[in-house]
Amino acid sequence: LGDQLKRFPPPTADRPLLTQLATLGIGLGLHPRGDSRLDAATRQGLHDAVTAGAKQVSADIRTAFVTIAPKHKGWLVSRTGTYGTDYVTRAVVDAIGLGAPRSSLAIYPFTVTDQRFHPLTGARRYVAHVSARDLPFPVRAFWSMTLYDAKGFFVRNPAKVYLINNRSHPGFNADGSFDIYLQPRAPVDPRQRQNWLPSPA
């Protein structure tokens, strides 16, 4: 790790935080347990902070949904890949999709709710509708809608369909709009079945 940090040193903007963490025994070659300057209360506080971290990030994701998603028709859209000292956004992106590239290369709209901000559930059927005026999608390579489970994996299904994208030859409506049908069972209408993304029951 030391060689990697020499080759790829932390950004200058991170130095104040790294200096602060070093006073707590956190950093390259350091460990809070071995730092005699830290009293028991400080070490317990660090432990509690780590324990509470995941809950805090989940709360930050919910806050992002409330503040950002209404501006994007229910989708959480965020710049990724470069964060500066915005550690909250960095942690949120890490939780949702670690390794997201810069937004100039790819964007990842993300949602876990319907348009009324009710949690998505396999007990319901959904339609993701894109009006004709928003097409074609403004991409240079490809677009894709993918369904993941709560752990971030593809949803297994008998049809073995895990995404709808420009390469799956989706069907368009007569007015030029576009619908993706997210539901456990295949739509009866063959035109809808062409754009069916199976969801878990």
PDB file of C-alpha atoms in Angstrom:
ATOM      1  CA  LEU A   1       0.000   0.000   0.000  1.00  0.00           C
ATOM      2  CA  GLY A   2       2.865   2.362   0.783  1.00  0.00           C
ATOM      3  CA  ASP A   3       4.308   1.959  -2.720  1.00  0.00           C
ATOM      4  CA  GLN A   4       0.896   2.626  -4.242  1.00  0.00           C
ATOM      5  CA  LEU A   5       0.469   5.796  -2.200  1.00  0.00           C
ATOM      6  CA  LYS A   6       3.885   7.002  -3.332  1.00  0.00           C
ATOM      7  CA  ARG A   7       2.906   6.347  -6.922  1.00  0.00           C
ATOM      8  CA  PHE A   8      -0.600   7.782  -6.544  1.00  0.00           C
ATOM      9  CA  PRO A   9      -0.462  10.250  -3.633  1.00  0.00           C
ATOM     10  CA  PRO A  10      -3.691  11.622  -2.156  1.00  0.00           C
ATOM     11  CA  PRO A  11      -4.917  14.891  -3.691  1.00  0.00           C
ATOM     12  CA  THR A  12      -3.617  18.060  -2.046  1.00  0.00           C
ATOM     13  CA  ALA A  13      -7.173  18.971  -1.075  1.00  0.00           C
ATOM     14  CA  ASP A  14      -7.304  15.902   1.204  1.00  0.00           C
ATOM     15  CA  ARG A  15      -4.298  16.936   3.292  1.00  0.00           C
ATOM     16  CA  PRO A  16      -6.245  18.775   6.037  1.00  0.00           C
ATOM     17  CA  LEU A  17      -8.434  15.727   6.626  1.00  0.00           C
ATOM     18  CA  LEU A  18      -5.496  13.309   6.483  1.00  0.00           C
ATOM     19  CA  THR A  19      -3.612  15.447   8.999  1.00  0.00           C
ATOM     20  CA  GLN A  20      -6.609  15.440  11.312  1.00  0.00           C
ATOM     21  CA  LEU A  21      -7.003  11.658  10.991  1.00  0.00           C
ATOM     22  CA  ALA A  22      -3.301  11.137  11.730  1.00  0.00           C
ATOM     23  CA  THR A  23      -3.793  12.745  15.164  1.00  0.00           C
ATOM     24  CA  LEU A  24      -6.217   9.877  15.839  1.00  0.00           C
ATOM     25  CA  GLY A  25      -3.773   7.195  14.765  1.00  0.00           C
ATOM     26  CA  ILE A  26      -5.394   6.733  11.346  1.00  0.00           C
ATOM     27  CA  GLY A  27      -3.135   6.693   8.295  1.00  0.00           C
ATOM     28  CA  LEU A  28      -0.354   4.811   6.580  1.00  0.00           C
ATOM     29  CA  GLY A  29       1.582   2.805   9.182  1.00  0.00           C
ATOM     30  CA  LEU A  30      -0.728   3.990  11.992  1.00  0.00           C
ATOM     31  CA  HIS A  31      -3.401   2.259  14.043  1.00  0.00           C
ATOM     32  CA  PRO A  32      -5.625   3.771  16.739  1.00  0.00           C
ATOM     33  CA  ARG A  33      -5.182   0.781  19.033  1.00  0.00           C
ATOM     34  CA  GLY A  34      -1.427   1.248  19.076  1.00  0.00           C
ATOM     35  CA  ASP A  35      -1.540   5.001  19.661  1.00  0.00           C
ATOM     36  CA  SER A  36      -0.827   5.643  23.334  1.00  0.00           C
ATOM     37  CA  ARG A  37      -2.042   9.239  22.993  1.00  0.00           C
ATOM     38  CA  LEU A  38      -5.637   8.069  22.553  1.00  0.00           C
ATOM     39  CA  ASP A  39      -7.697   7.497  25.655  1.00  0.00           C
ATOM     40  CA  ALA A  40     -10.381   4.825  25.919  1.00  0.00           C
ATOM     41  CA  ALA A  41     -13.187   7.298  25.252  1.00  0.00           C
ATOM     42  CA  THR A  42     -11.592   8.452  21.978  1.00  0.00           C
ATOM     43  CA  ARG A  43     -11.042   4.874  20.810  1.00  0.00           C
ATOM     44  CA  GLN A  44     -14.664   4.054  21.684  1.00  0.00           C
ATOM     45  CA  GLY A  45     -15.788   7.125  19.757  1.00  0.00           C
ATOM     46  CA  LEU A  46     -13.896   5.950  16.686  1.00  0.00           C
ATOM     47  CA  HIS A  47     -15.460   2.508  17.015  1.00  0.00           C
ATOM     48  CA  ASP A  48     -18.927   4.033  17.316  1.00  0.00           C
ATOM     49  CA  ALA A  49     -18.300   6.246  14.282  1.00  0.00           C
ATOM     50  CA  VAL A  50     -17.387   3.231  12.140  1.00  0.00           C
ATOM     51  CA  THR A  51     -20.412   1.318  13.428  1.00  0.00           C
ATOM     52  CA  ALA A  52     -22.744   4.232  12.642  1.00  0.00           C
ATOM     53  CA  GLY A  53     -21.139   4.968   9.265  1.00  0.00           C
ATOM     54  CA  ALA A  54     -23.352   2.739   7.125  1.00  0.00           C
ATOM     55  CA  LYS A  55     -26.514   4.179   8.694  1.00  0.00           C
ATOM     56  CA  GLN A  56     -25.244   7.700   8.073  1.00  0.00           C
ATOM     57  CA  VAL A  57     -24.537   6.951   4.415  1.00  0.00           C
ATOM     58  CA  SER A  58     -28.029   5.439   4.048  1.00  0.00           C
ATOM     59  CA  ALA A  59     -29.469   8.611   5.551  1.00  0.00           C
ATOM     60  CA  ASP A  60     -27.389  10.681   3.117  1.00  0.00           C
ATOM     61  CA  ILE A  61     -28.768   8.632   0.200  1.00  0.00           C
ATOM     62  CA  ARG A  62     -32.321   9.311   1.389  1.00  0.00           C
ATOM     63  CA  THR A  63     -31.524  13.034   1.670  1.00  0.00           C
ATOM     64  CA  ALA A  64     -30.109  12.996  -1.861  1.00  0.00           C
ATOM     65  CA  PHE A  65     -33.306  11.409  -3.132  1.00  0.00           C
ATOM     66  CA  VAL A  66     -35.462  14.044  -1.456  1.00  0.00           C
ATOM     67  CA  THR A  67     -33.399  16.953  -2.770  1.00  0.00           C
ATOM     68  CA  ILE A  68     -32.200  15.710  -6.184  1.00  0.00           C
ATOM     69  CA  ALA A  69     -34.681  13.139  -7.496  1.00  0.00           C
ATOM     70  CA  PRO A  70     -37.641  15.562  -7.845  1.00  0.00           C
ATOM     71  CA  LYS A  71     -35.547  17.560 -10.325  1.00  0.00           C
ATOM     72  CA  HIS A  72     -35.040  14.444 -12.483  1.00  0.00           C
ATOM     73  CA  LYS A  73     -38.498  12.831 -12.523  1.00  0.00           C
ATOM     74  CA  GLY A  74     -37.725  10.597  -9.553  1.00  0.00           C
ATOM     75  CA  TRP A  75     -34.181   9.599 -10.504  1.00  0.00           C
ATOM     76  CA  LEU A  76     -31.082  10.265  -8.444  1.00  0.00           C
ATOM     77  CA  VAL A  77     -28.589  11.781 -10.879  1.00  0.00           C
ATOM     78  CA  SER A  78     -25.220  12.837  -9.549  1.00  0.00           C
ATOM     79  CA  ARG A  79     -21.848  13.795 -10.957  1.00  0.00           C
ATOM     80  CA  THR A  80     -19.378  10.989 -10.362  1.00  0.00           C
ATOM     81  CA  GLY A  81     -15.662  10.357 -10.648  1.00  0.00           C
ATOM     82  CA  THR A  82     -14.434  13.686  -9.257  1.00  0.00           C
ATOM     83  CA  TYR A  83     -15.510  14.786  -5.796  1.00  0.00           C
ATOM     84  CA  GLY A  84     -12.910  17.160  -4.402  1.00  0.00           C
ATOM     85  CA  THR A  85     -13.607  17.344  -0.668  1.00  0.00           C
ATOM     86  CA  ASP A  86     -17.285  16.447  -1.050  1.00  0.00           C
ATOM     87  CA  TYR A  87     -16.878  13.327   1.076  1.00  0.00           C
ATOM     88  CA  VAL A  88     -20.628  12.834   1.489  1.00  0.00           C
ATOM     89  CA  THR A  89     -21.206  12.483  -2.262  1.00  0.00           C
ATOM     90  CA  ARG A  90     -18.134  10.272  -2.529  1.00  0.00           C
ATOM     91  CA  ALA A  91     -19.532   7.953   0.164  1.00  0.00           C
ATOM     92  CA  VAL A  92     -22.997   7.901  -1.439  1.00  0.00           C
ATOM     93  CA  VAL A  93     -21.579   6.938  -4.849  1.00  0.00           C
ATOM     94  CA  ASP A  94     -19.377   4.331  -3.172  1.00  0.00           C
ATOM     95  CA  ALA A  95     -22.458   2.777  -1.554  1.00  0.00           C
ATOM     96  CA  ILE A  96     -24.546   2.785  -4.738  1.00  0.00           C
ATOM     97  CA  GLY A  97     -21.944   1.970  -7.372  1.00  0.00           C
ATOM     98  CA  LEU A  98     -18.274   1.808  -6.459  1.00  0.00           C
ATOM     99  CA  GLY A  99     -15.953   2.713  -9.302  1.00  0.00           C
ATOM    100  CA  ALA A 100     -18.301   5.026 -11.194  1.00  0.00           C
ATOM    101  CA  PRO A 101     -16.324   6.898 -13.866  1.00  0.00           C
ATOM    102  CA  ARG A 102     -16.493  10.615 -14.562  1.00  0.00           C
ATOM    103  CA  SER A 103     -19.849  11.909 -15.743  1.00  0.00           C
ATOM    104  CA  SER A 104     -18.324  12.916 -19.071  1.00  0.00           C
ATOM    105  CA  LEU A 105     -17.943   9.184 -19.788  1.00  0.00           C
ATOM    106  CA  ALA A 106     -21.091   7.741 -18.224  1.00  0.00           C
ATOM    107  CA  ILE A 107     -23.993   8.648 -15.973  1.00  0.00           C
ATOM    108  CA  TYR A 108     -26.003   6.284 -13.812  1.00  0.00           C
ATOM    109  CA  PRO A 109     -29.510   7.503 -12.960  1.00  0.00           C
ATOM    110  CA  PHE A 110     -30.606   5.446  -9.971  1.00  0.00           C
ATOM    111  CA  THR A 111     -33.879   4.950  -8.151  1.00  0.00           C
ATOM    112  CA  VAL A 112     -35.489   2.719  -5.542  1.00  0.00           C
ATOM    113  CA  THR A 113     -38.862   4.512  -5.574  1.00  0.00           C
ATOM    114  CA  ASP A 114     -41.722   5.200  -7.957  1.00  0.00           C
ATOM    115  CA  GLN A 115     -42.627   8.705  -9.136  1.00  0.00           C
ATOM    116  CA  ARG A 116     -44.525   9.330  -5.902  1.00  0.00           C
ATOM    117  CA  PHE A 117     -41.425   8.293  -3.923  1.00  0.00           C
ATOM    118  CA  HIS A 118     -43.008   5.073  -2.662  1.00  0.00           C
ATOM    119  CA  PRO A 119     -40.465   2.218  -2.354  1.00  0.00           C
ATOM    120  CA  LEU A 120     -40.371  -0.098  -5.358  1.00  0.00           C
ATOM    121  CA  THR A 121     -41.914  -3.493  -4.654  1.00  0.00           C
ATOM    122  CA  GLY A 122     -42.210  -6.733  -6.608  1.00  0.00           C
ATOM    123  CA  ALA A 123     -45.910  -6.799  -5.767  1.00  0.00           C
ATOM    124  CA  ARG A 124     -46.556  -4.035  -8.320  1.00  0.00           C
ATOM    125  CA  ARG A 125     -46.070  -3.500 -12.056  1.00  0.00           C
ATOM    126  CA  TYR A 126     -44.260  -0.393 -13.280  1.00  0.00           C
ATOM    127  CA  VAL A 127     -43.799   1.410 -16.555  1.00  0.00           C
ATOM    128  CA  ALA A 128     -40.720   3.545 -17.212  1.00  0.00           C
ATOM    129  CA  HIS A 129     -41.963   5.985 -19.846  1.00  0.00           C
ATOM    130  CA  VAL A 130     -39.784   8.199 -22.035  1.00  0.00           C
ATOM    131  CA  SER A 131     -41.576  10.761 -24.174  1.00  0.00           C
ATOM    132  CA  ALA A 132     -40.703  11.178 -27.844  1.00  0.00           C
ATOM    133  CA  ARG A 133     -39.272  14.651 -27.186  1.00  0.00           C
ATOM    134  CA  ASP A 134     -36.587  13.072 -24.937  1.00  0.00           C
ATOM    135  CA  LEU A 135     -35.467  10.677 -27.655  1.00  0.00           C
ATOM    136  CA  PRO A 136     -33.061   9.670 -28.971  1.00  0.00           C
ATOM    137  CA  PHE A 137     -31.154   9.286 -25.713  1.00  0.00           C
ATOM    138  CA  PRO A 138     -28.196  11.707 -25.710  1.00  0.00           C
ATOM    139  CA  VAL A 139     -25.456   9.071 -25.713  1.00  0.00           C
ATOM    140  CA  ARG A 140     -22.470   8.422 -27.960  1.00  0.00           C
ATOM    141  CA  ALA A 141     -22.027   4.734 -27.127  1.00  0.00           C
ATOM    142  CA  PHE A 142     -25.040   2.990 -25.590  1.00  0.00           C
ATOM    143  CA  TRP A 143     -27.830   3.292 -23.032  1.00  0.00           C
ATOM    144  CA  SER A 144     -29.155   0.635 -20.716  1.00  0.00           C
ATOM    145  CA  MET A 145     -31.804   0.137 -18.033  1.00  0.00           C
ATOM    146  CA  THR A 146     -30.797  -2.589 -15.610  1.00  0.00           C
ATOM    147  CA  LEU A 147     -32.681  -4.020 -12.650  1.00  0.00           C
ATOM    148  CA  TYR A 148     -30.702  -4.954  -9.529  1.00  0.00           C
ATOM    149  CA  ASP A 149     -31.704  -6.582  -6.271  1.00  0.00           C
ATOM    150  CA  ALA A 150     -31.153  -5.004  -2.849  1.00  0.00           C
ATOM    151  CA  LYS A 151     -27.581  -6.359  -2.775  1.00  0.00           C
ATOM    152  CA  GLY A 152     -26.686  -4.871  -6.160  1.00  0.00           C
ATOM    153  CA  PHE A 153     -26.854  -8.073  -8.213  1.00  0.00           C
ATOM    154  CA  PHE A 154     -28.897  -8.929 -11.295  1.00  0.00           C
ATOM    155  CA  VAL A 155     -32.365 -10.270 -10.560  1.00  0.00           C
ATOM    156  CA  ARG A 156     -32.540 -13.911 -11.615  1.00  0.00           C
ATOM    157  CA  ASN A 157     -35.516 -14.742 -13.801  1.00  0.00           C
ATOM    158  CA  PRO A 158     -36.628 -17.582 -16.124  1.00  0.00           C
ATOM    159  CA  ALA A 159     -36.512 -15.303 -19.176  1.00  0.00           C
ATOM    160  CA  LYS A 160     -32.828 -14.516 -18.451  1.00  0.00           C
ATOM    161  CA  VAL A 161     -33.439 -10.865 -19.268  1.00  0.00           C
ATOM    162  CA  TYR A 162     -31.385  -8.543 -17.067  1.00  0.00           C
ATOM    163  CA  LEU A 163     -31.537  -5.268 -18.943  1.00  0.00           C
ATOM    164  CA  ILE A 164     -33.144  -3.406 -21.808  1.00  0.00           C
ATOM    165  CA  ASN A 165     -30.762  -1.416 -23.986  1.00  0.00           C
ATOM    166  CA  ASN A 166     -30.269  -0.100 -27.501  1.00  0.00           C
ATOM    167  CA  ARG A 167     -28.765  -3.448 -28.523  1.00  0.00           C
ATOM    168  CA  SER A 168     -31.810  -5.471 -27.422  1.00  0.00           C
ATOM    169  CA  HIS A 169     -33.905  -3.911 -30.226  1.00  0.00           C
ATOM    170  CA  PRO A 170     -36.658  -2.461 -28.022  1.00  0.00           C
ATOM    171  CA  GLY A 171     -39.962  -1.447 -29.511  1.00  0.00           C
ATOM    172  CA  PHE A 172     -41.251   2.121 -29.676  1.00  0.00           C
ATOM    173  CA  ASN A 173     -44.817   3.395 -29.419  1.00  0.00           C
ATOM    174  CA  ALA A 174     -46.681   4.812 -32.414  1.00  0.00           C
ATOM    175  CA  ASP A 175     -46.064   8.381 -31.194  1.00  0.00           C
ATOM    176  CA  GLY A 176     -42.320   7.777 -30.949  1.00  0.00           C
ATOM    177  CA  SER A 177     -42.295   7.404 -27.153  1.00  0.00           C
ATOM    178  CA  PHE A 178     -40.737   4.497 -25.359  1.00  0.00           C
ATOM    179  CA  ASP A 179     -41.860   2.275 -22.462  1.00  0.00           C
ATOM    180  CA  ILE A 180     -40.088  -0.343 -20.389  1.00  0.00           C
ATOM    181  CA  TYR A 181     -42.328  -2.713 -18.432  1.00  0.00           C
ATOM    182  CA  LEU A 182     -40.986  -3.771 -15.045  1.00  0.00           C
ATOM    183  CA  GLN A 183     -43.084  -6.608 -13.623  1.00  0.00           C
ATOM    184  CA  PRO A 184     -42.719 -10.212 -12.420  1.00  0.00           C
ATOM    185  CA  ARG A 185     -44.816 -11.836 -15.165  1.00  0.00           C
ATOM    186  CA  ALA A 186     -44.435 -11.348 -18.894  1.00  0.00           C
ATOM    187  CA  PRO A 187     -46.920  -8.866 -20.398  1.00  0.00           C
ATOM    188  CA  VAL A 188     -49.688 -10.452 -22.467  1.00  0.00           C
ATOM    189  CA  ASP A 189     -49.232  -7.913 -25.271  1.00  0.00           C
ATOM    190  CA  PRO A 190     -46.286  -9.083 -27.431  1.00  0.00           C
ATOM    191  CA  ARG A 191     -45.268  -5.467 -28.091  1.00  0.00           C
ATOM    192  CA  GLN A 192     -44.962  -4.874 -24.353  1.00  0.00           C
ATOM    193  CA  ARG A 193     -43.162  -8.186 -23.882  1.00  0.00           C
ATOM    194  CA  GLN A 194     -40.466  -6.900 -26.240  1.00  0.00           C
ATOM    195  CA  ASN A 195     -39.646  -4.240 -23.631  1.00  0.00           C
ATOM    196  CA  TRP A 196     -40.184  -6.384 -20.540  1.00  0.00           C
ATOM    197  CA  LEU A 197     -37.644  -6.201 -17.720  1.00  0.00           C
ATOM    198  CA  PRO A 198     -38.532  -9.002 -15.267  1.00  0.00           C
ATOM    199  CA  SER A 199     -38.750  -7.942 -11.636  1.00  0.00           C
ATOM    200  CA  PRO A 200     -38.757 -10.228  -8.581  1.00  0.00           C
ATOM    201  CA  ALA A 201     -42.136 -11.224  -7.193  1.00  0.00           C
TER     202      ALA A 201
END
